[in-house]
Short mmCIF file of C-alpha atoms in Angstrom, two decimals:
data_model
loop_
_atom_site.label_atom_id
_atom_site.label_comp_id
_atom_site.label_asym_id
_atom_site.label_seq_id
_atom_site.Cartn_x
_atom_site.Cartn_y
_atom_site.Cartn_z
CA THR O 1 -9.99 -9.22 12.62
CA VAL O 2 -7.71 -11.66 11.89
CA GLU O 3 -4.77 -13.05 13.06
CA PRO O 4 -1.38 -12.00 12.14
CA GLY O 5 0.34 -15.05 10.77
CA LEU O 6 -2.67 -15.45 8.15
CA VAL O 7 -1.69 -15.20 4.58
CA LEU O 8 -2.73 -12.50 2.25
CA ASP O 9 -3.81 -14.82 -0.68
CA HIS O 10 -5.89 -16.94 1.83
CA LEU O 11 -7.54 -13.96 3.57
CA ASN O 12 -8.58 -12.87 0.03
CA ALA O 13 -9.30 -16.36 -1.20
CA ARG O 14 -12.00 -15.50 1.71
CA LEU O 15 -13.07 -12.56 0.56
CA LYS O 16 -13.49 -12.98 -3.03
CA PRO O 17 -17.19 -14.69 -2.41
CA HIS O 18 -18.50 -11.55 -0.54
CA GLY O 19 -17.11 -9.14 -3.05
CA LEU O 20 -14.41 -7.84 -0.54
CA TRP O 21 -10.39 -8.47 -0.42
CA PHE O 22 -7.70 -6.61 1.39
CA PRO O 23 -6.40 -4.50 -1.28
CA VAL O 24 -2.90 -4.00 0.25
CA ASP O 25 -1.44 -6.40 -2.81
CA VAL O 26 2.46 -7.09 -2.07
CA SER O 27 3.83 -9.07 -5.00
CA THR O 28 4.59 -11.94 -2.01
CA SER O 29 1.24 -12.48 -1.49
CA ALA O 30 1.35 -16.70 -1.48
CA GLN O 31 3.45 -15.85 1.46
CA ALA O 32 2.97 -12.52 3.02
CA THR O 33 1.35 -12.95 6.38
CA LEU O 34 -0.85 -9.81 7.79
CA GLY O 35 1.32 -9.42 10.53
CA GLY O 36 4.83 -9.36 8.80
CA MET O 37 2.59 -6.49 6.46
CA ALA O 38 1.89 -4.46 9.42
CA GLY O 39 5.21 -4.75 10.78
CA ASN O 40 6.83 -3.73 7.44
CA ASN O 41 3.96 -1.49 6.57
CA SER O 42 3.55 -3.06 3.24
CA CYS O 43 2.70 -1.08 0.06
CA GLY O 44 1.85 -3.40 -3.07
CA SER O 45 1.32 -2.21 -6.56
CA ARG O 46 -2.29 -0.28 -5.94
CA SER O 47 -1.20 1.72 -2.84
CA ILE O 48 -1.55 4.77 -5.65
CA ALA O 49 -5.22 3.93 -5.09
CA TYR O 50 -5.58 2.15 -1.78
CA GLY O 51 -2.92 3.56 0.70
CA ASN O 52 0.00 1.19 2.62
CA MET O 53 -0.88 -1.24 5.05
CA VAL O 54 -0.99 2.01 7.61
CA HIS O 55 -4.00 3.31 6.11
CA ASN O 56 -5.96 -0.15 5.95
CA VAL O 57 -5.50 -1.03 9.76
CA LEU O 58 -8.22 0.45 11.97
CA ALA O 59 -7.26 -1.44 15.52
CA ILE O 60 -4.37 -3.91 16.43
CA ASP O 61 -4.66 -5.90 19.67
CA ALA O 62 -1.26 -6.25 21.14
CA VAL O 63 0.92 -7.42 24.17
CA THR O 64 3.37 -4.89 25.42
CA ALA O 65 6.55 -5.19 26.78
CA ALA O 66 4.91 -4.85 30.48
CA GLY O 67 2.83 -7.53 29.49
CA HIS O 68 -0.47 -5.60 28.95
CA ARG O 69 -2.63 -6.44 26.26
CA TRP O 70 -4.36 -3.76 25.15
CA ARG O 71 -6.03 -2.94 21.86
CA PHE O 72 -4.45 0.17 19.77
CA GLY O 73 -7.17 2.06 18.12
CA PRO O 74 -8.63 5.65 17.57
CA MET O 75 -7.29 8.00 20.01
CA GLN O 76 -10.27 10.43 20.51
CA ASP O 77 -12.02 9.69 23.05
CA ALA O 78 -9.90 6.29 23.96
CA SER O 79 -11.30 3.75 26.54
CA GLY O 80 -10.21 0.31 28.20
CA PRO O 81 -7.55 -0.02 30.80
CA PRO O 82 -6.17 3.02 32.79
CA GLY O 83 -2.59 2.26 31.24
CA TYR O 84 -3.50 2.42 27.78
CA VAL O 85 -5.79 5.54 28.36
CA GLU O 86 -2.86 7.13 29.79
CA LEU O 87 -0.57 6.35 27.08
CA VAL O 88 -2.84 7.57 24.71
CA ARG O 89 -2.72 10.73 26.45
CA LYS O 90 0.98 10.95 26.17
CA LEU O 91 1.09 9.74 22.61
CA GLY O 92 -1.16 13.15 21.97
CA ALA O 93 0.86 15.43 23.70
CA LEU O 94 3.80 14.08 21.68
CA PHE O 95 2.21 15.08 18.66
CA GLU O 96 1.36 18.62 19.65
CA ARG O 97 4.80 19.29 20.99
CA GLU O 98 6.39 18.08 17.78
CA LYS O 99 3.80 18.36 15.16
CA ASP O 100 5.49 21.59 13.79
CA GLU O 101 8.66 19.23 13.36
CA ILE O 102 6.93 16.48 11.83
CA ALA O 103 5.34 18.80 9.34
CA ALA O 104 8.73 20.15 8.31
CA ARG O 105 11.10 16.40 8.23
CA PHE O 106 8.62 14.15 7.22
CA PRO O 107 8.54 13.38 3.24
CA LYS O 108 5.63 14.18 1.59
CA VAL O 109 5.39 10.69 -0.46
CA LEU O 110 2.92 8.51 -0.41
CA ARG O 111 5.38 4.97 0.16
CA ARG O 112 6.74 6.28 3.31
CA VAL O 113 7.62 3.29 5.34
CA ALA O 114 10.86 4.02 7.13
CA GLY O 115 11.01 4.94 11.03
CA TYR O 116 7.71 5.09 13.07
CA ASN O 117 4.23 7.01 11.92
CA LEU O 118 4.18 9.61 14.27
CA ASP O 119 2.33 11.90 11.77
CA HIS O 120 -0.39 9.51 12.32
CA LEU O 121 -0.61 10.46 16.14
CA GLY O 122 -2.87 14.05 15.17
CA PRO O 123 -5.53 14.32 12.68
CA PRO O 124 -6.78 13.46 10.13
CA HIS O 125 -5.68 9.86 11.46
CA ALA O 126 -4.77 9.95 15.34
CA ASN O 127 -4.85 6.37 15.57
CA ALA O 128 -2.19 4.60 18.18
CA ALA O 129 -2.31 1.17 15.70
CA HIS O 130 -0.65 3.30 13.12
CA LEU O 131 2.13 3.91 15.33
CA LEU O 132 2.72 0.16 15.81
CA VAL O 133 2.25 -0.45 12.21
CA GLY O 134 5.82 -0.27 10.40
CA SER O 135 7.51 -0.86 13.83
CA GLU O 136 9.19 -3.93 12.94
CA GLY O 137 7.98 -5.70 16.43
CA THR O 138 10.25 -2.90 18.49
CA LEU O 139 7.13 -1.91 20.07
CA ALA O 140 4.66 -4.82 20.84
CA TYR O 141 3.57 -7.98 19.66
CA PHE O 142 0.66 -8.38 17.33
CA GLU O 143 -2.21 -10.86 18.38
CA ARG O 144 -4.73 -9.66 16.07
CA LEU O 145 -5.44 -7.06 13.36
CA LEU O 146 -8.77 -5.22 12.31
CA LEU O 147 -8.43 -4.40 8.82
CA ARG O 148 -10.40 -2.15 6.52
CA LEU O 149 -11.64 -4.20 3.23
CA SER O 150 -12.92 -2.98 0.23
CA PRO O 151 -15.24 -3.79 -2.52
CA LEU O 152 -13.55 -5.93 -5.74
CA PRO O 153 -13.64 -3.68 -8.60
CA PRO O 154 -15.44 -5.79 -11.21
CA ALA O 155 -14.29 -3.81 -14.49
CA ARG O 156 -10.61 -3.54 -14.41
CA ALA O 157 -8.52 -2.32 -18.00
CA LEU O 158 -4.55 -2.50 -18.16
CA GLY O 159 -2.29 -0.57 -20.40
CA VAL O 160 1.26 -1.86 -21.04
CA CYS O 161 3.76 1.55 -21.98
CA HIS O 162 6.74 1.04 -23.83
CA PHE O 163 9.72 3.18 -23.34
CA PRO O 164 13.34 2.75 -24.92
CA LYS O 165 14.99 4.96 -21.77
CA PHE O 166 13.98 3.93 -18.65
CA TYR O 167 14.38 7.29 -17.47
CA THR O 168 11.61 8.45 -19.72
CA ALA O 169 8.97 6.28 -17.72
CA MET O 170 10.00 7.61 -14.70
CA GLU O 171 9.60 11.25 -16.14
CA LEU O 172 6.17 10.13 -17.71
CA THR O 173 4.60 8.59 -14.54
CA GLN O 174 3.87 11.99 -12.75
CA HIS O 175 1.83 12.95 -15.90
CA ILE O 176 0.22 8.95 -15.94
CA VAL O 177 -1.10 9.63 -12.33
CA LYS O 178 -2.82 12.26 -13.30
CA LEU O 179 -5.37 10.20 -15.27
CA GLY O 180 -6.38 8.41 -11.90
CA PRO O 181 -5.00 4.81 -12.41
CA SER O 182 -5.21 2.18 -9.86
CA ALA O 183 -1.96 1.08 -10.38
CA VAL O 184 1.42 2.32 -11.92
CA GLU O 185 4.38 -0.26 -11.80
CA LEU O 186 7.50 0.03 -13.32
CA VAL O 187 9.35 -3.18 -14.78
CA ASP O 188 12.79 -2.72 -16.44
CA ARG O 189 14.25 -4.73 -18.93
CA THR O 190 16.42 -6.72 -16.96
CA MET O 191 12.96 -7.79 -14.94
CA ILE O 192 11.37 -8.29 -18.86
CA GLY O 193 14.49 -10.53 -19.45
CA LEU O 194 14.44 -12.69 -16.50
CA ALA O 195 10.79 -13.22 -16.95
CA ARG O 196 11.05 -14.59 -20.64
CA ASP O 197 13.79 -17.02 -19.07
CA ILE O 198 10.80 -18.44 -16.36
CA GLY O 199 8.41 -20.53 -18.62
CA ALA O 200 5.27 -19.84 -17.01
CA PHE O 201 5.85 -16.18 -17.39
CA ARG O 202 7.09 -16.29 -21.10
CA LYS O 203 3.99 -16.59 -22.89
CA THR O 204 2.55 -13.93 -20.89
CA VAL O 205 5.60 -11.35 -21.89
CA GLU O 206 5.75 -12.16 -25.30
CA ALA O 207 2.06 -11.51 -25.80
CA VAL O 208 2.23 -8.12 -24.55
CA ILE O 209 5.70 -7.06 -24.61
CA GLN O 210 6.76 -5.52 -28.11
CA GLY O 211 10.18 -5.29 -29.10
CA GLU O 212 13.51 -4.63 -26.54
CA PRO O 213 12.03 -1.75 -24.52
CA ASP O 214 14.37 -0.06 -22.11
CA ALA O 215 10.99 -0.09 -19.96
CA ILE O 216 7.49 -0.51 -19.18
CA LEU O 217 4.90 0.64 -17.02
CA LEU O 218 1.87 -1.35 -16.10
CA VAL O 219 -0.78 0.88 -15.85
CA GLU O 220 -4.13 -0.37 -14.44
CA PHE O 221 -7.26 1.64 -13.99
CA SER O 222 -10.17 0.33 -12.17
CA GLY O 223 -14.08 0.85 -11.00
CA GLU O 224 -17.78 0.18 -11.37
CA ASP O 225 -18.28 0.61 -15.23
CA ALA O 226 -16.09 -1.00 -17.86
CA ALA O 227 -16.58 1.74 -20.36
CA ALA O 228 -15.36 4.36 -17.98
CA GLN O 229 -12.24 2.22 -17.81
CA ALA O 230 -11.84 1.22 -21.55
CA ALA O 231 -12.08 5.54 -21.82
CA LYS O 232 -9.39 5.96 -19.28
CA LEU O 233 -7.24 3.53 -21.73
CA GLY O 234 -8.22 5.47 -24.37
CA GLU O 235 -6.87 8.79 -22.86
CA LEU O 236 -3.54 6.73 -21.61
CA ALA O 237 -2.82 5.94 -25.70
CA GLN O 238 -3.42 9.31 -26.48
CA LEU O 239 -1.14 10.88 -23.99
CA LEU O 240 1.69 8.57 -24.59
CA GLY O 241 0.92 9.09 -28.81
CA ASP O 242 0.91 12.55 -28.26
CA LEU O 243 4.86 11.98 -26.86
CA GLY O 244 5.54 9.62 -30.03
CA LEU O 245 5.32 6.25 -27.84
#
């Protein structure tokens, strides 16, 4: 469990000696607090592999508007104060009543962070804490978070894919994700240009960017075996090469 004011980079610095990390790796990790990330249902560049904040929060100790201190967590066989147990019963009944409407109207996309996570009140999640994630402080005040940690992958490989047109990069992402990457991040020419103007980034940009692409995709593969990640990188190169890129 962590306090909501803990900054993500500070948490991961503590976890690294143990071979662990919290994988919701937002770009503002040097400033982002875990409570703020839970309030916003943050995603991070590796959400394709690890999910959003809502998929990595197991429970939340929170204070309700009425002043009750409850641990929100798994709804099956919920225990605790009678008021919390009754709330969980009502949340379960709400999901059962509206599950067809939820299935019909909630977008089937990973990075869905708008609105309340009503779909997480039923299987396979059925977790009351997931209703609080993304609620932006409108439902309860967070005091502590119980997080799901992940092992640090010992092997990583990165492909920097160059595209002459922005929309080509967008179109080919659907084929790249079939290779099983841990991250696919789009960077357009505006961001590349801005990075070139920043001294801390200029050397890296010049080392990896060839010519003047309209966009690049940063495609990462990670796992236990370095040879397996190198093989995935080869598959990525073959895919782009077949397309003349």
